[in-house]
Short mmCIF file of C-alpha atoms in Angstrom, two decimals:
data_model
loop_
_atom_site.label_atom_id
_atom_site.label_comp_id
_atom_site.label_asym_id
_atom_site.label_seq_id
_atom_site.Cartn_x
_atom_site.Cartn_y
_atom_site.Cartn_z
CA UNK Z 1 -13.16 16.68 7.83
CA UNK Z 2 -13.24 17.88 4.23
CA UNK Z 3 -12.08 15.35 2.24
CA UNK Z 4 -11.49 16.12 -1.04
CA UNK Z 5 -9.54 14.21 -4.97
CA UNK Z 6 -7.00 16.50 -6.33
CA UNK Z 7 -7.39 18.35 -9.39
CA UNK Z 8 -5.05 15.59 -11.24
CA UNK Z 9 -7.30 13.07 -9.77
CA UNK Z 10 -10.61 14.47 -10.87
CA UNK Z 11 -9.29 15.63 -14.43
CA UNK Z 12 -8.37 12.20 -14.36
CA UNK Z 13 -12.21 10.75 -13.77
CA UNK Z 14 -11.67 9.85 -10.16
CA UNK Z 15 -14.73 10.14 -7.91
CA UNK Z 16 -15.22 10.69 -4.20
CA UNK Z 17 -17.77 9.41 -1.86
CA UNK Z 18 -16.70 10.20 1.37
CA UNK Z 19 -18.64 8.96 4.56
CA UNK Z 20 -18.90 9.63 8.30
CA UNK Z 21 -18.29 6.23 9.60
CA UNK Z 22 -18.27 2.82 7.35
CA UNK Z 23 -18.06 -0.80 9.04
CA UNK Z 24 -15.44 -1.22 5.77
CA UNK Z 25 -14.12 1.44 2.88
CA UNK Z 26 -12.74 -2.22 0.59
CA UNK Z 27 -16.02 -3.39 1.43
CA UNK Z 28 -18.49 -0.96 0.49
CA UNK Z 29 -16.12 0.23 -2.26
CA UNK Z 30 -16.96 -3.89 -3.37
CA UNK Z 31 -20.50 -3.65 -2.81
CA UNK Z 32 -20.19 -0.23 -5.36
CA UNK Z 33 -18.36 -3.06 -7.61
CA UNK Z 34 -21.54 -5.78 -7.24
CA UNK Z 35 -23.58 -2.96 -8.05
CA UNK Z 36 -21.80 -2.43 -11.62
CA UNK Z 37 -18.97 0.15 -10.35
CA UNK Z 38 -16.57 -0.10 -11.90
CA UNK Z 39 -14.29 3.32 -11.08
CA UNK Z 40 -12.28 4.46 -10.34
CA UNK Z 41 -13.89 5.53 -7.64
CA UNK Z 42 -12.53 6.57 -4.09
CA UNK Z 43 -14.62 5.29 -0.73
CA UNK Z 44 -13.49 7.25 2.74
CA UNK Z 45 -14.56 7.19 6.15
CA UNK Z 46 -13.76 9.33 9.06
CA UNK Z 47 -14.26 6.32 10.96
CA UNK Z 48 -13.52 2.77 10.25
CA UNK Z 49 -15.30 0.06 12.51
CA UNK Z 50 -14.61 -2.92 11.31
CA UNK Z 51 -10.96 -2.29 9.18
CA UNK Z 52 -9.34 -5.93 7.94
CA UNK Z 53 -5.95 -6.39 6.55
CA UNK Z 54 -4.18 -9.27 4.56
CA UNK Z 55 -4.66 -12.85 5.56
CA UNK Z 56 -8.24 -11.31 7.17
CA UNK Z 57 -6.50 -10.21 10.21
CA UNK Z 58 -8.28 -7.07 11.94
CA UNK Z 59 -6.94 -3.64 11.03
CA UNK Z 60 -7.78 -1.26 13.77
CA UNK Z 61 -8.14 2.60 12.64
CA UNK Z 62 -8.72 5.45 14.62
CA UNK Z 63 -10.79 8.54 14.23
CA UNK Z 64 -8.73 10.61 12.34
CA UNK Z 65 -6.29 8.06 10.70
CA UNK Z 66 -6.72 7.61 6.70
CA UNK Z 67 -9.31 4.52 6.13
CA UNK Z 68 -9.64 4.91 1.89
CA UNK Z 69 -10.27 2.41 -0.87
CA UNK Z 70 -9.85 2.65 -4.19
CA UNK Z 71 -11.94 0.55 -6.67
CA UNK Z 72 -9.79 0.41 -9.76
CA UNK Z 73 -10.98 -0.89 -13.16
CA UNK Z 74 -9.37 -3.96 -14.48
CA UNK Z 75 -11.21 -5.18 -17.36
CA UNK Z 76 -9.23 -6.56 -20.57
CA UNK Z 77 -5.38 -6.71 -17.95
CA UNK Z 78 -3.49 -10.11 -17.91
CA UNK Z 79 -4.55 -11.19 -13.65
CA UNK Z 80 -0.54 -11.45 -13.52
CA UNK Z 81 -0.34 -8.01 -14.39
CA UNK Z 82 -3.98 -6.73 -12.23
CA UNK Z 83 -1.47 -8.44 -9.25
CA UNK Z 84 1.87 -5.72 -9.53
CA UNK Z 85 -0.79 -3.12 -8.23
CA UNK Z 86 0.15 -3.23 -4.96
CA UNK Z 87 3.26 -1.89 -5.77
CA UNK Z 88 1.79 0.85 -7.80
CA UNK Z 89 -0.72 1.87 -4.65
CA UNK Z 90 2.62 1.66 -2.36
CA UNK Z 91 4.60 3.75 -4.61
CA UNK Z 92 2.03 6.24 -4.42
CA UNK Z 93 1.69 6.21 -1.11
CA UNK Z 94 5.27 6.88 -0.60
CA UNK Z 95 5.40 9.73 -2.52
CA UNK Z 96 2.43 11.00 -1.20
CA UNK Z 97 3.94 10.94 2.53
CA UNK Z 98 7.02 12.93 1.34
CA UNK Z 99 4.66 15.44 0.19
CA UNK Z 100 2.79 16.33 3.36
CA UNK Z 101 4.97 15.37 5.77
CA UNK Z 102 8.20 17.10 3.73
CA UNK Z 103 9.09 19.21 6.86
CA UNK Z 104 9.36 16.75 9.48
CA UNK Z 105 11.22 13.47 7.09
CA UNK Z 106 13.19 12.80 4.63
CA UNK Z 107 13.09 10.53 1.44
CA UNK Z 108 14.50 7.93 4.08
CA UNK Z 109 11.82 7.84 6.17
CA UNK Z 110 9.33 6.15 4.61
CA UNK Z 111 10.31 2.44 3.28
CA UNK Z 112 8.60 0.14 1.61
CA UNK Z 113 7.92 -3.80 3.21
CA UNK Z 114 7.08 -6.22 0.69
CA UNK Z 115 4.21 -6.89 0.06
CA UNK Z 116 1.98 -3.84 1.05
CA UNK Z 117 3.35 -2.09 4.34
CA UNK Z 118 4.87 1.15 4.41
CA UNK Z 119 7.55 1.65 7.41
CA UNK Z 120 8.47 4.75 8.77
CA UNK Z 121 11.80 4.84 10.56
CA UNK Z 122 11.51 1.03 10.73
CA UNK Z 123 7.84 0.86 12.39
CA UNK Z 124 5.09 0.07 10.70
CA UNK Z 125 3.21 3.05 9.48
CA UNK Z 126 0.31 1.78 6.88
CA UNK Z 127 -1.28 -1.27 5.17
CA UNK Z 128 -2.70 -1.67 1.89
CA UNK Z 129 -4.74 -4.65 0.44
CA UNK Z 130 -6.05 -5.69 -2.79
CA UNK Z 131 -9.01 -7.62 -3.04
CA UNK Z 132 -10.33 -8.74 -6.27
CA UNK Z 133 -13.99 -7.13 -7.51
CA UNK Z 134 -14.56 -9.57 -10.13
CA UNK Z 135 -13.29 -9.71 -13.64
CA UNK Z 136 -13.39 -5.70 -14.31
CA UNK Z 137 -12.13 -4.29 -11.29
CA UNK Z 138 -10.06 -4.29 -8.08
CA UNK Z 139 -10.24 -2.78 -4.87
CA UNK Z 140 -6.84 -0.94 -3.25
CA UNK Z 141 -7.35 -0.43 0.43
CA UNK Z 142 -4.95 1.90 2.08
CA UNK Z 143 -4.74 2.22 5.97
CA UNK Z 144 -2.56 4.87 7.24
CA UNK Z 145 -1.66 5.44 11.06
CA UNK Z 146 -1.83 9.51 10.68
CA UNK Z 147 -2.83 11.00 14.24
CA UNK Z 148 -2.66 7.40 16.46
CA UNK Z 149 -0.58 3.88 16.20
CA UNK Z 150 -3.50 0.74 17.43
CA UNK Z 151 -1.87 -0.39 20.81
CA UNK Z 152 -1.13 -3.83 21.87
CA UNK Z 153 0.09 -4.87 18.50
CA UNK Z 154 3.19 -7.33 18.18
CA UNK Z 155 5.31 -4.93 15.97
CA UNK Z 156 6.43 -1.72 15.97
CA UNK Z 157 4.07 0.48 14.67
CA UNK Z 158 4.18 4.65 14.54
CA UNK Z 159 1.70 7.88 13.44
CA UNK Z 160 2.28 10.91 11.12
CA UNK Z 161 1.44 12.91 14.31
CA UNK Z 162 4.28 10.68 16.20
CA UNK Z 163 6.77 12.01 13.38
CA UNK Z 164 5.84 15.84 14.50
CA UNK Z 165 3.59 15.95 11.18
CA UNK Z 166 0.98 18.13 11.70
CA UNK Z 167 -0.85 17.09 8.45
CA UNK Z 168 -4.85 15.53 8.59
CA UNK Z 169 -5.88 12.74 6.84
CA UNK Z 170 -7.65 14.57 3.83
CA UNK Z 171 -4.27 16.30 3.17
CA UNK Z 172 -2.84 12.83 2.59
CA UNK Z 173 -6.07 11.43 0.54
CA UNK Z 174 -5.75 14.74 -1.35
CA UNK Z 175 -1.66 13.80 -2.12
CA UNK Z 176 -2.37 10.39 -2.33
CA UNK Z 177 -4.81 10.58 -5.40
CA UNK Z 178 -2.75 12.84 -7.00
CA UNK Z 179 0.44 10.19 -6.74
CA UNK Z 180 -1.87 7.61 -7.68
CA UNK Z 181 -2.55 8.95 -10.76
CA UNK Z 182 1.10 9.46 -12.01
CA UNK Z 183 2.06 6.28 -10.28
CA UNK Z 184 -0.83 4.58 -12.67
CA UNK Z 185 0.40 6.14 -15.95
CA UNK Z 186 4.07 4.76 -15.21
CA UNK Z 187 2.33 1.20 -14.88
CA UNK Z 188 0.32 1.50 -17.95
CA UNK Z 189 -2.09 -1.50 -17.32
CA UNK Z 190 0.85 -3.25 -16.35
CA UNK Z 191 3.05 -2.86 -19.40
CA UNK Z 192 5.42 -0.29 -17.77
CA UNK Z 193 6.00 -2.11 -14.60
CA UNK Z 194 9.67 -2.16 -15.11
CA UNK Z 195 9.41 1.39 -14.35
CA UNK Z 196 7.47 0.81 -11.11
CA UNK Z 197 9.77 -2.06 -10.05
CA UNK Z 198 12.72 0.42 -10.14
CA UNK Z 199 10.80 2.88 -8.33
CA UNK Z 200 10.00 0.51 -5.89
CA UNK Z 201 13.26 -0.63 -5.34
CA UNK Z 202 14.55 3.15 -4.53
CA UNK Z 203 12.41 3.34 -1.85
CA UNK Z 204 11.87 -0.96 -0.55
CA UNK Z 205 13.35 -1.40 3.12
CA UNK Z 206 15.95 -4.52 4.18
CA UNK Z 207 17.62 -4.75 0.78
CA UNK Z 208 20.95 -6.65 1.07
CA UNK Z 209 19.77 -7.38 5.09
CA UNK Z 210 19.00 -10.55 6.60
CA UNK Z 211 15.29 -11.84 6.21
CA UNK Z 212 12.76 -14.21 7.51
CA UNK Z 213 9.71 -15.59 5.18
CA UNK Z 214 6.93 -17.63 7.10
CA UNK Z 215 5.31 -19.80 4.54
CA UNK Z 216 2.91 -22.30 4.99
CA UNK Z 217 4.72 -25.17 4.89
CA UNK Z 218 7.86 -23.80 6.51
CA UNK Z 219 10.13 -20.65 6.66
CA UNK Z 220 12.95 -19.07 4.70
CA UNK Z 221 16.32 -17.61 5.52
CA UNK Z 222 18.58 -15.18 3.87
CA UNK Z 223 19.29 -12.27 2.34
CA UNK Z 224 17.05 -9.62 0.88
CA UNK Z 225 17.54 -9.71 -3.09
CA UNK Z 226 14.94 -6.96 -4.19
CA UNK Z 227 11.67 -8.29 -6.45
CA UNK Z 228 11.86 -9.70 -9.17
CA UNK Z 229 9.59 -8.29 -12.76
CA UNK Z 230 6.98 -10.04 -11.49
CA UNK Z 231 6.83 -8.45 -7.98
CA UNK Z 232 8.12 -11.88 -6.12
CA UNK Z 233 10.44 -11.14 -3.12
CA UNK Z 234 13.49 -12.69 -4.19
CA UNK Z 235 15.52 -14.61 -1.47
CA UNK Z 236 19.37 -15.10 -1.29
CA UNK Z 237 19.99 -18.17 0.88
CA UNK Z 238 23.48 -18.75 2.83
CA UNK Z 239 23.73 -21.77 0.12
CA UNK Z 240 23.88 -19.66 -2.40
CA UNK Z 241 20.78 -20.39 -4.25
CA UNK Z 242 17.92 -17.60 -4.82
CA UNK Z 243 14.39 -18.37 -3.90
CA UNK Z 244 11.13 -15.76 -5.44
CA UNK Z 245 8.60 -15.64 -2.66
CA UNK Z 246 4.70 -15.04 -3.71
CA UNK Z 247 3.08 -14.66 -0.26
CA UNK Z 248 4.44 -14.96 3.38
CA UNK Z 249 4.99 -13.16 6.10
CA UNK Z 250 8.27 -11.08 6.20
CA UNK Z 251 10.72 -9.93 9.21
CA UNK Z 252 13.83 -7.93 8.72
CA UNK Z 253 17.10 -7.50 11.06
CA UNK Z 254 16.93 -8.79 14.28
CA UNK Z 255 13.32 -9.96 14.07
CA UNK Z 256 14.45 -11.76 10.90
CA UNK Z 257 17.64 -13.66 12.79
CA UNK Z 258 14.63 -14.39 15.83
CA UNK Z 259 11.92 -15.46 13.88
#
């Protein structure tokens, strides 16, 4: 599979190393960052052996799916700030779906879950996680279901090829560095993410629809109330009070009423 940056990414000073198989792309792309990478700098692997998602769960990827990590550089942004890039990376990955799958969906097809999950149709079609690389940069792992779903998973979860997209998953790096790199300029180091927030918004799933946070020391009920300009999940509960979420776990609709 030819991987390949987009001209936008590469006039931007984005570099590729692509590999054949890699136990991790976040972790070799933080062994690049132990070695004095600091990017940004774009690690892919056909296959993906030992994938992990947030909380250190497993994340299972297929030959053929998109396993990609991006080690951004950090150095000299506020850590609140270094945190709202997980909206930037799902922003761009967004976009970057409506561009090679813009035959087979429309801009309503692909949602965004708070945190980092990117529906499609309601099932979950991709992950991404940050992981801190020390002070001067950050890792954004992306993990995108494009040919297969994992099986035996306890949500929904769907494939690019599922939608009838036909596209591989260097078409989608090849989109998604481009969208990266105007989704980057918007947040400016973190001083324009207002603009991201609204962008965000446009495209986040479950806003004004029932919603269940699992926290560690209990769960939330309510209403979905957007983020706030710090990227917390804002709450609306039936007392009327608003509550910002940091971290949980989050269920929408009728998995939000069960949970």
């Amino acid at each position: 599979m030819g991987f390949r940056l987009s001209p936008e990414a590469r006039e931007a000073g984005h570099r590729l190393h692509a590999h054949d198989t890699l136990g991790s792309t976040n972790s070799e792309a933080l062994a690049q960052a132990e070695a004095g990478e600091a990017g940004p700098l774009w690690i892919v692997a056909q296959r993906q052996s030992e994938g992990r998602g947030r909380r250190g769960a497993a994340w299972v990827s297929r030959e053929g799916n998109l396993a990609a990590s991006l080690l951004w550089p950090v150095a000299g942004i506020a850590p609140e700030q270094v945190a709202t890039l997980g909206f930037v990376a799902g922003l761009a990955l967004v976009n970057a779906l409506d561009d090679v799958a813009a035959s087979h969906a429309s801009e309503d097809t692909f949602r965004l879950k708070w945190p980092n999950d990117v529906l499609a149709n309601n099932e979950k079609l991709a992950g991404i996680l940050l992981e801190a690389a020390g002070k001067r940069a950050v890792v954004v792992g992306f993990g995108v279901n494009v040919l297969a779903a994992p099986d035996g998973l306890p949500y929904a979860a769907t494939s690019l090829a599922s939608l009838g997209c036909d596209a591989d998953a260097a078409d989608l790096l090849a989109a998604l560095s481009r969208r990266f790199v105007e989704a980057a300029r918007i947040w400016n180091k973190g001083h324009g993410f207002s603009s991201v927030r609204q962008r965000w918004l446009q495209r986040a799933a479950g806003i004004g629809a029932p919603v269940t946070v699992r926290l560690p020391d209990g769960t939330l009920h309510g209403l979905h109330d957007g983020i706030d300009e710090g990227g917390r999940l804002i709450i609306l509960a039936p007392d009327g009070q608003t509550h910002t979420v940091t971290a949980g776990e989050v269920h929408f609709g009728s998995a939000a009423t069960a949970a």
